[in-house]
CSV table of C-alpha atoms in Angstrom, one decimal:
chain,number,residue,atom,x,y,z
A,1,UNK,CA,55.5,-28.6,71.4
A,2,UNK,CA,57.0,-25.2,71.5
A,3,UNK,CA,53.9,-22.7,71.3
A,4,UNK,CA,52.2,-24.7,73.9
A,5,UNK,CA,54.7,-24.2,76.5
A,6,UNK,CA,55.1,-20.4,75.4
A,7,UNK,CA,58.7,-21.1,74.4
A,8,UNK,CA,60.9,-20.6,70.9
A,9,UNK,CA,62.3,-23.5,69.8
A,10,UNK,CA,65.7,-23.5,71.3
A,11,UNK,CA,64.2,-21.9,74.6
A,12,UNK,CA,62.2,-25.4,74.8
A,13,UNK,CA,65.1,-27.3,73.6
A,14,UNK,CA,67.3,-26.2,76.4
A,15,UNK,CA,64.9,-26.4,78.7
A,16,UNK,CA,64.8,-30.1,78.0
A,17,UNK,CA,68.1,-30.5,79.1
A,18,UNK,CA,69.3,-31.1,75.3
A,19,UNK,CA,70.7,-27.5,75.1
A,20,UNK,CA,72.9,-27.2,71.6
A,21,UNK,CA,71.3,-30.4,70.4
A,22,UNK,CA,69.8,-29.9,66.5
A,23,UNK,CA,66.0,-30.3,66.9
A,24,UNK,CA,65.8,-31.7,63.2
A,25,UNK,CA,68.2,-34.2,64.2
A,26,UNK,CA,66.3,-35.1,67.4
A,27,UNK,CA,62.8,-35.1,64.9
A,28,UNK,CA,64.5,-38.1,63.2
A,29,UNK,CA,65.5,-39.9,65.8
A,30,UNK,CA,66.3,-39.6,69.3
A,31,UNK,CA,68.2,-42.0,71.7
A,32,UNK,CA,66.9,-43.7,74.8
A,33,UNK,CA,68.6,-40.8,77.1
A,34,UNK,CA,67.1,-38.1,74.9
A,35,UNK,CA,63.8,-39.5,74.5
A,36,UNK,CA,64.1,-40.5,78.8
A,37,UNK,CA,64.7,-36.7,78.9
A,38,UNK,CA,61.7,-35.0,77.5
A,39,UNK,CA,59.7,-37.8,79.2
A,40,UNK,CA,60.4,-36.9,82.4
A,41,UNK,CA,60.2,-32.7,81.7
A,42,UNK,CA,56.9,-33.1,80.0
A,43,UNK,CA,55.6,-35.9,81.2
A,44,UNK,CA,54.5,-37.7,78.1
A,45,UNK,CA,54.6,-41.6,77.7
A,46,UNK,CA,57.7,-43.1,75.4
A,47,UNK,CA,55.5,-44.0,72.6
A,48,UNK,CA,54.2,-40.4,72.4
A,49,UNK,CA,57.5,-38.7,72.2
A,50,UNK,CA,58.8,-41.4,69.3
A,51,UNK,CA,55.7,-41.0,67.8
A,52,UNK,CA,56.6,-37.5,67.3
A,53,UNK,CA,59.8,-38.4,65.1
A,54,UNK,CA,60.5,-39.8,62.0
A,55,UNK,CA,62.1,-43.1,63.1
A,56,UNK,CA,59.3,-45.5,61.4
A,57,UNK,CA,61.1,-43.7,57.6
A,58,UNK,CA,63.7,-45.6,55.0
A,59,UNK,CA,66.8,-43.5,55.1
A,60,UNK,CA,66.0,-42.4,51.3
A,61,UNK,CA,63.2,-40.3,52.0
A,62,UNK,CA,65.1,-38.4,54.9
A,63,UNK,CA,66.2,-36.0,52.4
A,64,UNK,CA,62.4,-35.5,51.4
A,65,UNK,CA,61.2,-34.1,55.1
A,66,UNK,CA,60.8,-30.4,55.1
A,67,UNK,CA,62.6,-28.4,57.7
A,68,UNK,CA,59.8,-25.4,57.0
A,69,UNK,CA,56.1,-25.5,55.2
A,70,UNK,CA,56.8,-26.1,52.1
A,71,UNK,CA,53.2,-24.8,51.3
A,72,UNK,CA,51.6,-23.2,54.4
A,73,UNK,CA,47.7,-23.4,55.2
A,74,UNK,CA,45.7,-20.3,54.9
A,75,UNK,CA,44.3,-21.7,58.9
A,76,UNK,CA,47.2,-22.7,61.2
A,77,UNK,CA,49.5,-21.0,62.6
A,78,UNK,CA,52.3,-19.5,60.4
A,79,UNK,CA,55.0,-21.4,62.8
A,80,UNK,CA,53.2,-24.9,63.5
A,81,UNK,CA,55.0,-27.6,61.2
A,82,UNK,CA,52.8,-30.7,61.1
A,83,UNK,CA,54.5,-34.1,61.1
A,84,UNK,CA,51.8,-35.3,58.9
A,85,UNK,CA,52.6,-32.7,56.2
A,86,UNK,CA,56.5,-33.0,56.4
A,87,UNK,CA,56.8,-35.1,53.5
A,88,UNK,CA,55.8,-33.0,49.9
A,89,UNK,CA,53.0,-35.8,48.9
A,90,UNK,CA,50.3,-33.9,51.1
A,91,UNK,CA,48.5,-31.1,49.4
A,92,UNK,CA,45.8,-30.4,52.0
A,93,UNK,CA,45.6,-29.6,55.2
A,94,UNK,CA,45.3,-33.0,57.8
A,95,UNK,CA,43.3,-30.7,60.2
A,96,UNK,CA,41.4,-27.9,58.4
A,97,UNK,CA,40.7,-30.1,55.0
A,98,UNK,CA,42.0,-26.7,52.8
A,99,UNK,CA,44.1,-27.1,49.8
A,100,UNK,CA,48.0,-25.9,50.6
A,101,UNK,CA,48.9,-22.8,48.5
A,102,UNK,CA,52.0,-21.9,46.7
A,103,UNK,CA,54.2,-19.1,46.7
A,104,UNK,CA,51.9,-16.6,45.3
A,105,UNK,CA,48.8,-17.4,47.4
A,106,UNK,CA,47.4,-20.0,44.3
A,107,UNK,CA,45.6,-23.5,45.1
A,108,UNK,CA,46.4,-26.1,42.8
A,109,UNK,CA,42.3,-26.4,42.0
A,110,UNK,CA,43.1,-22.4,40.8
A,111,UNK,CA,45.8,-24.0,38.9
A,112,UNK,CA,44.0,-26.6,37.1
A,113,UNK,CA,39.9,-25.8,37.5
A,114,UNK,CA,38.4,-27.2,40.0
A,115,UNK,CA,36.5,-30.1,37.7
A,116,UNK,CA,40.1,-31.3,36.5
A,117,UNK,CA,41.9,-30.8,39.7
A,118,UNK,CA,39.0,-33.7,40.9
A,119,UNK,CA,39.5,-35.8,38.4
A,120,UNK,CA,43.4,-36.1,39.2
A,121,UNK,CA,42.9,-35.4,42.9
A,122,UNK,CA,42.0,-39.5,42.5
A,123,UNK,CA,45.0,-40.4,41.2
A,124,UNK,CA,47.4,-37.8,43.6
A,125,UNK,CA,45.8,-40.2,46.3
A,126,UNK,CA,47.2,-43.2,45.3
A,127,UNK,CA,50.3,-41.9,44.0
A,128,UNK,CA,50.6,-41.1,47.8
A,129,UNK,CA,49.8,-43.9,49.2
A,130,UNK,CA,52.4,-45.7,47.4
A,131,UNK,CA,55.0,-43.0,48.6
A,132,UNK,CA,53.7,-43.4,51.9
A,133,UNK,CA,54.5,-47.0,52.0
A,134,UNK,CA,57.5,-46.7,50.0
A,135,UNK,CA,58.4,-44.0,52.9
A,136,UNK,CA,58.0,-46.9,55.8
A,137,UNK,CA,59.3,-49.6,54.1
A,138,UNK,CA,55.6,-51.5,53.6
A,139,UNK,CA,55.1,-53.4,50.3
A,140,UNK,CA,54.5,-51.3,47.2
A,141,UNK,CA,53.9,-54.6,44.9
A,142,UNK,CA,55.9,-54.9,41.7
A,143,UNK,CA,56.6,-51.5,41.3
A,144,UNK,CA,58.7,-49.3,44.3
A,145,UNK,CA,58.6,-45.4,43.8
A,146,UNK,CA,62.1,-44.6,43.4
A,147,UNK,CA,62.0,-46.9,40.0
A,148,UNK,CA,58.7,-45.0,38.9
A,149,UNK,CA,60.7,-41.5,39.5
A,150,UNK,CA,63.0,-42.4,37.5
A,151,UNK,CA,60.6,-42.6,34.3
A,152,UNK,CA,59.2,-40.1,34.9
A,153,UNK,CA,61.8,-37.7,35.4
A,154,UNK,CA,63.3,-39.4,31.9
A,155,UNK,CA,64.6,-37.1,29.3
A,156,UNK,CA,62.0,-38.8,26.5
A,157,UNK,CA,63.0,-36.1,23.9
A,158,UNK,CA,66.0,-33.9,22.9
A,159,UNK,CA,65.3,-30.2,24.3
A,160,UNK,CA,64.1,-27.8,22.4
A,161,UNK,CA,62.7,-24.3,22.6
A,162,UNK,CA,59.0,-23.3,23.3
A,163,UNK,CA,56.6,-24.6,20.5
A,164,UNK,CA,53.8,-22.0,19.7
A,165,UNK,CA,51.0,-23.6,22.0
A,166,UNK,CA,53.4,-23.1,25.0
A,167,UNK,CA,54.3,-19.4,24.1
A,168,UNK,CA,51.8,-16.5,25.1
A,169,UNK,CA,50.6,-14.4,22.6
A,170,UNK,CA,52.8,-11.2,21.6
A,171,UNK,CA,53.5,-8.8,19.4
A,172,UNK,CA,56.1,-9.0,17.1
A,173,UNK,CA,58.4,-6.7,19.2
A,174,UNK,CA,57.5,-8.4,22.3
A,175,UNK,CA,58.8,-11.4,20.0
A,176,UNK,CA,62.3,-9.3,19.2
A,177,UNK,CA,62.3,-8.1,23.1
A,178,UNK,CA,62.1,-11.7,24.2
A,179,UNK,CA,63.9,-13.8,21.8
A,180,UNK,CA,66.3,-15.3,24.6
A,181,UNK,CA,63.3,-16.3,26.1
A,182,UNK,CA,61.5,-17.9,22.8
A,183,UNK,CA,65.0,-19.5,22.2
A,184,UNK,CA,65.4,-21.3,25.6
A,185,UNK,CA,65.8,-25.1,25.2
A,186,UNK,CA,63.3,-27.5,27.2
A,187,UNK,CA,64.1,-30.4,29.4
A,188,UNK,CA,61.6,-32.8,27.7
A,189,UNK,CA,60.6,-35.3,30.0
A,190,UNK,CA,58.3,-38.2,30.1
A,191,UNK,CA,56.3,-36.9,33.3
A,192,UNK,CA,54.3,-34.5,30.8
A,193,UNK,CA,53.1,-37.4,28.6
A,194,UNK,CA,52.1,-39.3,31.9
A,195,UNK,CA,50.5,-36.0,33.1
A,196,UNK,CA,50.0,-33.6,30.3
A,197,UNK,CA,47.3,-31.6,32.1
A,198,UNK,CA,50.4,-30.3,34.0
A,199,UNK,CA,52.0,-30.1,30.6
A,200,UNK,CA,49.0,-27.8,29.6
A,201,UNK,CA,49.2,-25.4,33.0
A,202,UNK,CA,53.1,-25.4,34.0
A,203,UNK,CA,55.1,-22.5,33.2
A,204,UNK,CA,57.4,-23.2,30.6
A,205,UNK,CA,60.6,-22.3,31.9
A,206,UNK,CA,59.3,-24.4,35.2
A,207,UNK,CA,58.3,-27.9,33.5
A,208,UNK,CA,61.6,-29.2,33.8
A,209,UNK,CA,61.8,-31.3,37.2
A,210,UNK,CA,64.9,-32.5,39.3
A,211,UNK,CA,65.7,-36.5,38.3
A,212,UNK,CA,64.5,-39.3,40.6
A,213,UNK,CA,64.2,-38.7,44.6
A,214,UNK,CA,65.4,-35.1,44.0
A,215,UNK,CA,62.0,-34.1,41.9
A,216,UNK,CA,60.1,-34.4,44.9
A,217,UNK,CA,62.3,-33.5,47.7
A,218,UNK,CA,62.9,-29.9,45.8
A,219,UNK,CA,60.1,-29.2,43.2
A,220,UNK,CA,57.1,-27.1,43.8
A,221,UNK,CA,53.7,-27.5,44.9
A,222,UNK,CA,52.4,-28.1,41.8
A,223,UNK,CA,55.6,-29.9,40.3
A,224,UNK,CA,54.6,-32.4,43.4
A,225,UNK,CA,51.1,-32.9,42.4
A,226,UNK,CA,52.3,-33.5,39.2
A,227,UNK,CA,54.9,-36.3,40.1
A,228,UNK,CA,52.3,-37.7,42.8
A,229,UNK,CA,49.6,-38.0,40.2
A,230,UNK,CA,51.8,-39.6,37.7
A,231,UNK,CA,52.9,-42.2,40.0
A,232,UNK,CA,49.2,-42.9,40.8
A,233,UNK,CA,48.3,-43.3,37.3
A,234,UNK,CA,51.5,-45.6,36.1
A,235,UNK,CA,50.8,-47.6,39.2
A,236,UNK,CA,47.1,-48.0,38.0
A,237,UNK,CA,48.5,-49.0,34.3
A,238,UNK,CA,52.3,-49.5,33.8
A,239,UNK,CA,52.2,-51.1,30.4
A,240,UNK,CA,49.7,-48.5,28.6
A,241,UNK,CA,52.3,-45.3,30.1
A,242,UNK,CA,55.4,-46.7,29.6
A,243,UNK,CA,54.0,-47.2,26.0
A,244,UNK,CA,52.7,-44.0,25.9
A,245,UNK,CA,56.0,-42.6,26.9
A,246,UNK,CA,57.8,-44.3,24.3
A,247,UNK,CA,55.0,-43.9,21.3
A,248,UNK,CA,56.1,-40.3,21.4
A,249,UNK,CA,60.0,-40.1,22.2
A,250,UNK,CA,62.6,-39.7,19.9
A,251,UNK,CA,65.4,-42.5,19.1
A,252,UNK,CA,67.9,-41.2,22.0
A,253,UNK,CA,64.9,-40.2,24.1
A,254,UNK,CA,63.5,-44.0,23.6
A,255,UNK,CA,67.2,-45.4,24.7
A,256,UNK,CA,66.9,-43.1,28.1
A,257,UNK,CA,63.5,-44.6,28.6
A,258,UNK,CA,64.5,-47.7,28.6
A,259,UNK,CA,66.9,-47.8,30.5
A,260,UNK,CA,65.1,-46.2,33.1
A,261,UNK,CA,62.9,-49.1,32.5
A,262,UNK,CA,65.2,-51.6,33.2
A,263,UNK,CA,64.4,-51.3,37.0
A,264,UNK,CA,61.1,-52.8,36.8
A,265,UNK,CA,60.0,-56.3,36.8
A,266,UNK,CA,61.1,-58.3,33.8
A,267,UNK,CA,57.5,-59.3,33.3
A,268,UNK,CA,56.1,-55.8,32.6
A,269,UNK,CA,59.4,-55.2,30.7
A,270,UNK,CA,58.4,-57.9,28.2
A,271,UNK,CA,54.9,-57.1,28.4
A,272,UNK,CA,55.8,-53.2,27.4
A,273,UNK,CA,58.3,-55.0,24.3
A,274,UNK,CA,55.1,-57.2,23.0
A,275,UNK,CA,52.4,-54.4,23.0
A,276,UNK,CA,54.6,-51.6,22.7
A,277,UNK,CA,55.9,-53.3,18.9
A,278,UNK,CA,52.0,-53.8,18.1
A,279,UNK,CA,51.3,-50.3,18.9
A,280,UNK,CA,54.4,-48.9,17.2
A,281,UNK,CA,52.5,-50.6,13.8
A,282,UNK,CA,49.5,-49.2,14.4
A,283,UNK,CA,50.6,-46.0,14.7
A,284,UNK,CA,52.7,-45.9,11.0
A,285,UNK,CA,49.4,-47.5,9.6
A,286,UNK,CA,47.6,-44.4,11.0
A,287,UNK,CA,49.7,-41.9,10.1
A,288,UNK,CA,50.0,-43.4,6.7
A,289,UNK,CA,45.8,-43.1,6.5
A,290,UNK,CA,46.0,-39.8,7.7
A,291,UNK,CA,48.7,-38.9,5.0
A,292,UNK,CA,47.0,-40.7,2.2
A,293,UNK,CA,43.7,-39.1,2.9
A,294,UNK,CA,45.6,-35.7,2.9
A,295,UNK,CA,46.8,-36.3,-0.6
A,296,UNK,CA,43.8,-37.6,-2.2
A,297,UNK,CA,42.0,-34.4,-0.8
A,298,UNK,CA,44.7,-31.9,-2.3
A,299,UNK,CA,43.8,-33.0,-5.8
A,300,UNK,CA,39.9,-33.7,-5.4
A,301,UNK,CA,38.5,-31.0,-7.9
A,302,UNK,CA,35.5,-28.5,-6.5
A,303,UNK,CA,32.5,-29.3,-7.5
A,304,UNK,CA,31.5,-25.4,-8.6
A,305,UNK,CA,34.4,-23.4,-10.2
A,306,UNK,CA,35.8,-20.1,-9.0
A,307,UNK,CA,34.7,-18.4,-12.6
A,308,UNK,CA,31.2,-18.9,-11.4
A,309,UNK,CA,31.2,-16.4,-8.5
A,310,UNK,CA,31.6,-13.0,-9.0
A,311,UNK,CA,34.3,-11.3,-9.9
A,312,UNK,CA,37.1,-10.9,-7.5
A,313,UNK,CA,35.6,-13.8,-5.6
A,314,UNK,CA,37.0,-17.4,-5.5
């Protein structure tokens, strides 16, 4: 309400009669005598000026509303902070429609491509949507966010150093020059197997998100998406992710996972035991195909030998 009355922030604030007040604190919830206050100076009804708070959010994701743009529209005004765009599951613009940008000017549809970034854009919305009523305290069904954060933000694999698809290509004393770098142990965690397009886009030293509430309240725009869209997507399936998690985690990776798993419903915790042992089986019997078939066609002989080709030539 500031910029409309031509006023900073603390100008207005004071000229509410609320001078040394914190405005963050008054954005979350204001008293009777506060809120009486700024009713009579500006003239707006009581259900306008609580509107304009946080009050209807669980105490949990207070620590998730951003005191600044987290990721600022190329169109607004660079000192406007949108209620609607406080908390970091919103990645476009409630007024213009324009996707929010990053630190260096990037979309996330730059990030991913623009057909991919559709194709998860689906899932971000309902990862959202469950945050959003997590956020107000509305029914979220069997699962409730915090206890999807959690696997997520799961350690599914001892950490380990960049593998060769995630290092750039360099020359061998680029190699020397950044050995520290190539030598770096990973956080492994399970929200790349959930989400391994981000797996395939993140920078390396930046896959690694904060555990539970934390990943959102602090992570980056795309780190966001990333969580927003694996929440959409284990809410769509829990069973086949949570599988998915553990199909590819190591033994103490598989014990972390699991007992971030002991927070959901005992039902889809016995339903995750039963197909998770069936699919555990089929996976040895693959890989024993795979390796069988890989022996057998080591020592099938060639059909022409290398003494009929020229010489020289095998």
């Amino acid at each position: 309400m500031a910029p409309f009355y031509a006023m900073t922030v603390s100008e207005f604030v004071a000229a509410l009669g609320l001078k040394g007040r914190d405005v963050f604190d008054l954005e979350w919830r204001l008293s009777e005598g506060q809120g009486a206050l700024i009713e009579t100076r500006t003239g707006l009804s009581p259900e306008a000026v609580q509107a304009m708070t946080f009050r209807e959010l669980v105490s949990a994701a207070r620590m998730m509303i951003a005191r600044k743009n987290r990721s600022p529209c190329p169109l607004c005004p660079e000192d406007l902070h949108r209620k609607a765009v406080a908390l970091p599951w919103r990645f476009r613009c409630p007024v213009h429609a324009v996707e929010f940008r990053d630190a260096t000017g990037e979309t996330l549809s730059d990030r991913f491509g623009t057909d991919r970034f559709k194709k998860l854009e689906g899932y971000a919305e309902a990862g959202a949507a469950h945050l959003d009523a997590w956020a107000r305290g509305a029914g979220q069904g069997d699962l409730k966010a915090p206890e999807v954060l959690q696997v997520l933000t799961a350690r599914h694999r001892r950490a380990s150093p960049p593998n060769v698809c995630e290092q750039p290509r360099m020359s061998l004393k680029d190699r020397r020059d950044y050995h520290d770098f190539l030598t770096t142990p990973i956080l492994r965690q399970a929200l790349t197997v959930v989400v391994p397009e981000y797996d395939q886009v993140a920078p390396v030293l930046a896959k690694p998100v904060r555990p539970g509430l934390h990943s959102l309240a602090q992570g980056s725009l795309l780190q966001c998406f990333a969580l927003t869209t694996g929440i959409g997507r284990i809410i769509e399936d829990p069973v086949k992710c949570a599988i998915s998690v553990l199909l590819v985690s190591d033994a103490e990776g598989q014990g972390r996972v699991r007992a971030a798993l002991e927070t959901w419903p005992l039902s889809l915790r016995r339903r995750i035991s039963a197909r998770f042992w069936r699919a555990e089986r089929d996976e040895r019997a693959r890989q024993t195909a795979e390796k069988a078939a890989r022996q057998h066609q080591s020592h099938k002989y060639r059909t022409i030998q290398s003494h009929k080709y020229r010489y020289r030539i095998s």
